[in-house]
Coordinates of C-alpha atoms in Angstrom, one line a residue:
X907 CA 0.0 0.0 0.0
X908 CA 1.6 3.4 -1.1
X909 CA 1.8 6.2 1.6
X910 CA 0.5 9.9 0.1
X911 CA 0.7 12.4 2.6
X912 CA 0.9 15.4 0.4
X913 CA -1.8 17.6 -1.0
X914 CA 0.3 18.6 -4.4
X915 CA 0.2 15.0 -5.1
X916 CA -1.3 14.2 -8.7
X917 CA -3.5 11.5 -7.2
X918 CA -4.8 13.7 -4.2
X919 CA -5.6 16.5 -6.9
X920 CA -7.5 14.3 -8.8
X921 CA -9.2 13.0 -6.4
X922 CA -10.5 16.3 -4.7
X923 CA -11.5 17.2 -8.4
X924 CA -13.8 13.9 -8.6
X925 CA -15.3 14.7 -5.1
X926 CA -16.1 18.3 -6.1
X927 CA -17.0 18.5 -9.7
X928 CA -19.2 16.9 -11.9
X929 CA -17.0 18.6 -14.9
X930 CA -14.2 17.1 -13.2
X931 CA -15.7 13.5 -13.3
X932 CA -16.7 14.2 -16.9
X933 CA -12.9 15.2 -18.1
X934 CA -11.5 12.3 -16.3
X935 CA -14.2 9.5 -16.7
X936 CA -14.1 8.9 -13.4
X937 CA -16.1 8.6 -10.1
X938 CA -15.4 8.0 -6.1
X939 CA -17.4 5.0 -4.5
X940 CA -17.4 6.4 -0.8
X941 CA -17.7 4.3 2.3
X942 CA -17.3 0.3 2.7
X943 CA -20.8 -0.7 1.9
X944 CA -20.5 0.3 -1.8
X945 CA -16.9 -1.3 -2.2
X946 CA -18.5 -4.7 -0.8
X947 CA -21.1 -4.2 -3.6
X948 CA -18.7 -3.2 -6.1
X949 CA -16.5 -6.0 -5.4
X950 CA -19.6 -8.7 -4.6
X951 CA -20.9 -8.0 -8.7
X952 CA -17.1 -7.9 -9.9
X953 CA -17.0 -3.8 -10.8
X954 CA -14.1 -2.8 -11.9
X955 CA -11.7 -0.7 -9.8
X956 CA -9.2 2.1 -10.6
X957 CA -7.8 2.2 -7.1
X958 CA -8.6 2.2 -3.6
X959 CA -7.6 5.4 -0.8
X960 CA -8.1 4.4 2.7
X961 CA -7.5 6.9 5.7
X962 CA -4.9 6.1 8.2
X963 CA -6.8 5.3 11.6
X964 CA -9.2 3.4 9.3
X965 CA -6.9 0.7 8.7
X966 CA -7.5 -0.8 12.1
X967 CA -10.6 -1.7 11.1
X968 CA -11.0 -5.3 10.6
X969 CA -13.8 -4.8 7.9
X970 CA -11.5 -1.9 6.2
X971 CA -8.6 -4.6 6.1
X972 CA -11.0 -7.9 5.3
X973 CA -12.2 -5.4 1.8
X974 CA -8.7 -4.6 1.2
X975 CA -7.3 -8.0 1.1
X976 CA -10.6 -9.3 -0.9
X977 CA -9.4 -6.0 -3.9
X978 CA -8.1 -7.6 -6.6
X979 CA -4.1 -7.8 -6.5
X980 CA -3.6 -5.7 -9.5
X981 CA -6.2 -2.5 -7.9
X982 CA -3.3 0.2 -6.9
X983 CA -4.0 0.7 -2.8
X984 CA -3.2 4.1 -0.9
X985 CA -2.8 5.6 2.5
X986 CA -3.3 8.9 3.3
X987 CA -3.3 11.0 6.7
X988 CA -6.9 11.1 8.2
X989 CA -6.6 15.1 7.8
X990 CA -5.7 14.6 3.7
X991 CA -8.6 12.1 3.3
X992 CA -11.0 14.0 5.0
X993 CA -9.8 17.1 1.8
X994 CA -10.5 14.4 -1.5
X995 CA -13.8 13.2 1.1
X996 CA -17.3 13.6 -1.6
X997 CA -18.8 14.1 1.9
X998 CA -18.6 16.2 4.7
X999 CA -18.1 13.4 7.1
X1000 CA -15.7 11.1 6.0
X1001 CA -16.1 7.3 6.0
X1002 CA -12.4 6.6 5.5
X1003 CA -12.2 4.5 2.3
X1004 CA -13.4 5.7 -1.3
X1005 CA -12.4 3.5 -4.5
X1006 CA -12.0 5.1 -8.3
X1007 CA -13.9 3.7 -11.1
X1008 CA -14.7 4.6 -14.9
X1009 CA -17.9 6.0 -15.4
X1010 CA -19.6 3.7 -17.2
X1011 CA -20.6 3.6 -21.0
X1012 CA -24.4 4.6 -21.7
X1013 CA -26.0 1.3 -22.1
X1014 CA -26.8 0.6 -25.9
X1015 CA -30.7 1.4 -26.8
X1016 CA -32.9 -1.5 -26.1
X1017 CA -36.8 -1.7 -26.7
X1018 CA -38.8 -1.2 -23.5
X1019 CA -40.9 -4.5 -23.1
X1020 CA -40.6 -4.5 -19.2
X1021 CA -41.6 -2.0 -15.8
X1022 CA -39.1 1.3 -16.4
X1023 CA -38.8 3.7 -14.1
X1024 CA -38.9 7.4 -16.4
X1025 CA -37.4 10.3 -13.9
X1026 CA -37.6 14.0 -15.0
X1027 CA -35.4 17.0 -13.9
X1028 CA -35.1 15.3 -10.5
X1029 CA -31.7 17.3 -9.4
X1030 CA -31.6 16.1 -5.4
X1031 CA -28.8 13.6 -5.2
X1032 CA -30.1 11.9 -2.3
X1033 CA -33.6 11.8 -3.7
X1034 CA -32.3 10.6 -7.2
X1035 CA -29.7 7.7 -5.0
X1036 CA -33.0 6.6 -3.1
X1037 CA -35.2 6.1 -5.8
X1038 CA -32.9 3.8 -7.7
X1039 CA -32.3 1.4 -4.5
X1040 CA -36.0 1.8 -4.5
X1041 CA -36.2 1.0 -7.6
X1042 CA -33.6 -2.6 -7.7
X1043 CA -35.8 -3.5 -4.6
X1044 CA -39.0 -3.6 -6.2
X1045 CA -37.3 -5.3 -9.0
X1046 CA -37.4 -2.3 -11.9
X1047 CA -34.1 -2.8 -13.7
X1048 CA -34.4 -0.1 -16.7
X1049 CA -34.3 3.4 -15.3
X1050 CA -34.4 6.7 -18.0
X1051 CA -33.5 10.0 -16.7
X1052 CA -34.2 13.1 -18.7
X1053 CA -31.7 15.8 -19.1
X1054 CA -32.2 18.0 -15.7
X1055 CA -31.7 15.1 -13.5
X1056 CA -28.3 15.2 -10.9
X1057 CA -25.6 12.8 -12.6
X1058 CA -26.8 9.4 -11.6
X1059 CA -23.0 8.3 -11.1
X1060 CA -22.1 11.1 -8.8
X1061 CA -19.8 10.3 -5.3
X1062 CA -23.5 11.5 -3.7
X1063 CA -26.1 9.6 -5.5
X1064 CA -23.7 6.5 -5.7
X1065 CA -23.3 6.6 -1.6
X1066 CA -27.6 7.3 -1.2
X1067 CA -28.1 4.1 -4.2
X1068 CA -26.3 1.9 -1.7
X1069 CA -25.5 -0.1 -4.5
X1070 CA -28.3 -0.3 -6.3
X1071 CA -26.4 1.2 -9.7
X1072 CA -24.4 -2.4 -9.9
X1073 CA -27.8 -3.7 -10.8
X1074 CA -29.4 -1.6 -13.0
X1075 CA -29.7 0.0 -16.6
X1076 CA -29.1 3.7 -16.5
X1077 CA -29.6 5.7 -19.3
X1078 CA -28.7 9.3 -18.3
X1079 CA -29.9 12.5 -20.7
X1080 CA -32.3 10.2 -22.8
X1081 CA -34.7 11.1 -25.0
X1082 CA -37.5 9.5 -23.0
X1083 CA -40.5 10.2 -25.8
X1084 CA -38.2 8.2 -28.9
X1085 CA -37.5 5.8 -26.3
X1086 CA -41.3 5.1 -25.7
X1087 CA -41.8 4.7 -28.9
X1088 CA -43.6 1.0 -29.0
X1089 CA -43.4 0.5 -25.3
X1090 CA -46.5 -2.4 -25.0
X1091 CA -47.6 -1.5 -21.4
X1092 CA -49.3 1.5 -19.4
X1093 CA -47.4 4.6 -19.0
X1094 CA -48.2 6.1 -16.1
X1095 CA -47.8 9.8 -14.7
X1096 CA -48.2 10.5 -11.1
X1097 CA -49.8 14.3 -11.3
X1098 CA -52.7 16.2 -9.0
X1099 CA -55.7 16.6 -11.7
X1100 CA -58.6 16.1 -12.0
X1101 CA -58.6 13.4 -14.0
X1102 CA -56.2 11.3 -12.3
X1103 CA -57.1 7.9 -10.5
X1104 CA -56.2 6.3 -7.1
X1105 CA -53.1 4.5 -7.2
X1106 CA -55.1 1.2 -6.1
X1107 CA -57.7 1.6 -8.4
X1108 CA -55.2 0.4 -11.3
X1109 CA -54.0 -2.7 -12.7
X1110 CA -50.6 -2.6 -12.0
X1111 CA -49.9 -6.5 -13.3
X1112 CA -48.9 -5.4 -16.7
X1113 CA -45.3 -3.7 -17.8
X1114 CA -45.8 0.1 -17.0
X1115 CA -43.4 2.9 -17.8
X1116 CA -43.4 5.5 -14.4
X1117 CA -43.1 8.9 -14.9
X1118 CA -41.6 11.3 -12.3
X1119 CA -41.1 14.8 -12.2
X1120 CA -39.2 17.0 -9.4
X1121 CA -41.3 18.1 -6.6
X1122 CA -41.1 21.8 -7.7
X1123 CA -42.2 21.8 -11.1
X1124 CA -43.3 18.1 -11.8
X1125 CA -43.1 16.6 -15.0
X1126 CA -42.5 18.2 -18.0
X1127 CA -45.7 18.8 -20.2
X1128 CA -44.3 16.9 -23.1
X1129 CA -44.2 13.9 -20.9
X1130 CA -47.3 14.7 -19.3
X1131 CA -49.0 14.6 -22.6
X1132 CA -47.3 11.0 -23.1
X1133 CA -49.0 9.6 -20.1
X1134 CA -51.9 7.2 -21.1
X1135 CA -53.2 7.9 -17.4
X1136 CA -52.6 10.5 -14.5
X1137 CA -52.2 8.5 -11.1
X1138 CA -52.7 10.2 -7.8
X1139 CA -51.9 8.3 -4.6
X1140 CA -54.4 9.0 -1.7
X1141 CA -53.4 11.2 0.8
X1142 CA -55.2 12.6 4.4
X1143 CA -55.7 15.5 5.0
X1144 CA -54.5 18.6 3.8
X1145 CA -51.2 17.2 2.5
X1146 CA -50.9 18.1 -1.4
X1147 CA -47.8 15.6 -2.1
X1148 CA -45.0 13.7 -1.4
X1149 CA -41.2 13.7 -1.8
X1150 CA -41.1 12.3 -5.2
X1151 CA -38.4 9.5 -3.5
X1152 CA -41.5 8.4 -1.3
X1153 CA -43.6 8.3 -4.3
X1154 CA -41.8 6.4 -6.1
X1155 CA -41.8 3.5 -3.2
X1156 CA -45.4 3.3 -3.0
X1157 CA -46.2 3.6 -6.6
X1158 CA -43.6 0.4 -7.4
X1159 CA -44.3 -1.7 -4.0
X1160 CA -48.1 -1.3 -4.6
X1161 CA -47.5 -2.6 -8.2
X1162 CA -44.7 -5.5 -6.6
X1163 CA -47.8 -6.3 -4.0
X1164 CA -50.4 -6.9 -6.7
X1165 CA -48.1 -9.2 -9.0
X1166 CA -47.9 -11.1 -5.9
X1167 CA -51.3 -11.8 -4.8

């Protein structure tokens, strides 16, 4: 394991510049898995990694050292001082262990046939991290997001996905409508209007393309128009909506309930 214990090192730079700059990550074609739960995933479905940067005092850490030894023998391994670390950190606390990899290619276009999950302008990354684990729980493999969403490889939407990106098909700035094109089952809006159902009023047993807009401005009114039904989930109350992650839950765990009944 190499030592680093100076900031003007090339490797610290660039690793500051990943943790801070989505330009940054875009010039390199790079990205920072922070914390060990997402190098166990990453090394559990065989990712490739770039390298591995571990703070000092986290090396007595017997799950720290069990990940390390478990890193393939040819993945470049690094120590820095905890107060260097906590300067390339993607978060303000730091967990002590971040690993490099490529930002992956955009998956090649495939025809929608199954459940897709269709996310528009949503710029949170913790929202945007939580709705794809949400979405590899329920079992949703094909996710679209539209050109205003947060980049879905970022340090902070990797670390609130959990993992959930090893599993999935992420197209990033897709052109949802052409992508549509065909699709065989429901496509489904959630939207307040008038015309909009109850959530478990719907036949959820068939392939359905979900579309979600940001809490702020919802979707889009091109992809409002797609929609072959508005769906409203029933609320008490005088609450108007939800956080679009929470949404997102109930709208794919009511449609994983009914396949199941």
């Amino acid at each position: 394991m190499k030592p680093i214990s100076s900031r003007d090192n090339p490797l610290v730079k660039r690793l500051h510049a990943l943790s801070a700059s989505s330009r940054e990550r875009r010039k390199f074609g790079e990205s920072l898995l922070d914390g060990a739960h997402l190098l166990d995933a990453a090394l559990l479905r065989q990712w490739p990694l770039k390298g591995v940067v571990v703070a000092e005092s986290s090396l007595a850490s017997a799950e720290v050292r069990n990940l390390l030894a478990r890193c393939p023998a040819e993945v470049p391994c690094y120590r820095l001082p905890d107060a260097l670390f906590a300067h390339v950190s993607p978060v303000d606390t730091p967990s002590g262990l971040v690993a490099i990899i490529d930002l992956p290619p955009e998956p090649p276009p495939a025809v929608l046939s199954r459940c897709v999950v269709v996310l528009d302008a949503v710029q949170d990354p913790g929202n945007l991290g939580t709705i794809l684990r949400t979405a590899a729980a329920a079992g949703v493999r094909d996710v679209l997001l539209t050109d205003g969403c947060a980049g879905a490889w970022s340090p902070r939407v990797l670390r609130a996905g959990m993992g959930a990106h090893f599993g999935l098909s992420i197209r990033e700035r897709a052109d949802v409508l052409q992508a549509l094109q065909g699709f065989p089952g429901a496509v489904l809006a959630t939207a307040l209007a008038a015309d909009a159902r109850s959530l478990y009023d719907i036949d959820l047993e068939r392939p359905v393309a979900w579309l979600f807009g940001a809490e702020g401005q919802g979707l889009s009114p091109a992809l409002l128009a797609r929609a072959s039904e508005r769906v409203v989930i029933p609320m008490a109350g005088d609450i108007e909506s939800l956080n679009v992650a929470a949404a997102v839950a109930i709208c794919l765990f009511e449609q994983a309930r009914q396949r199941t009944r």
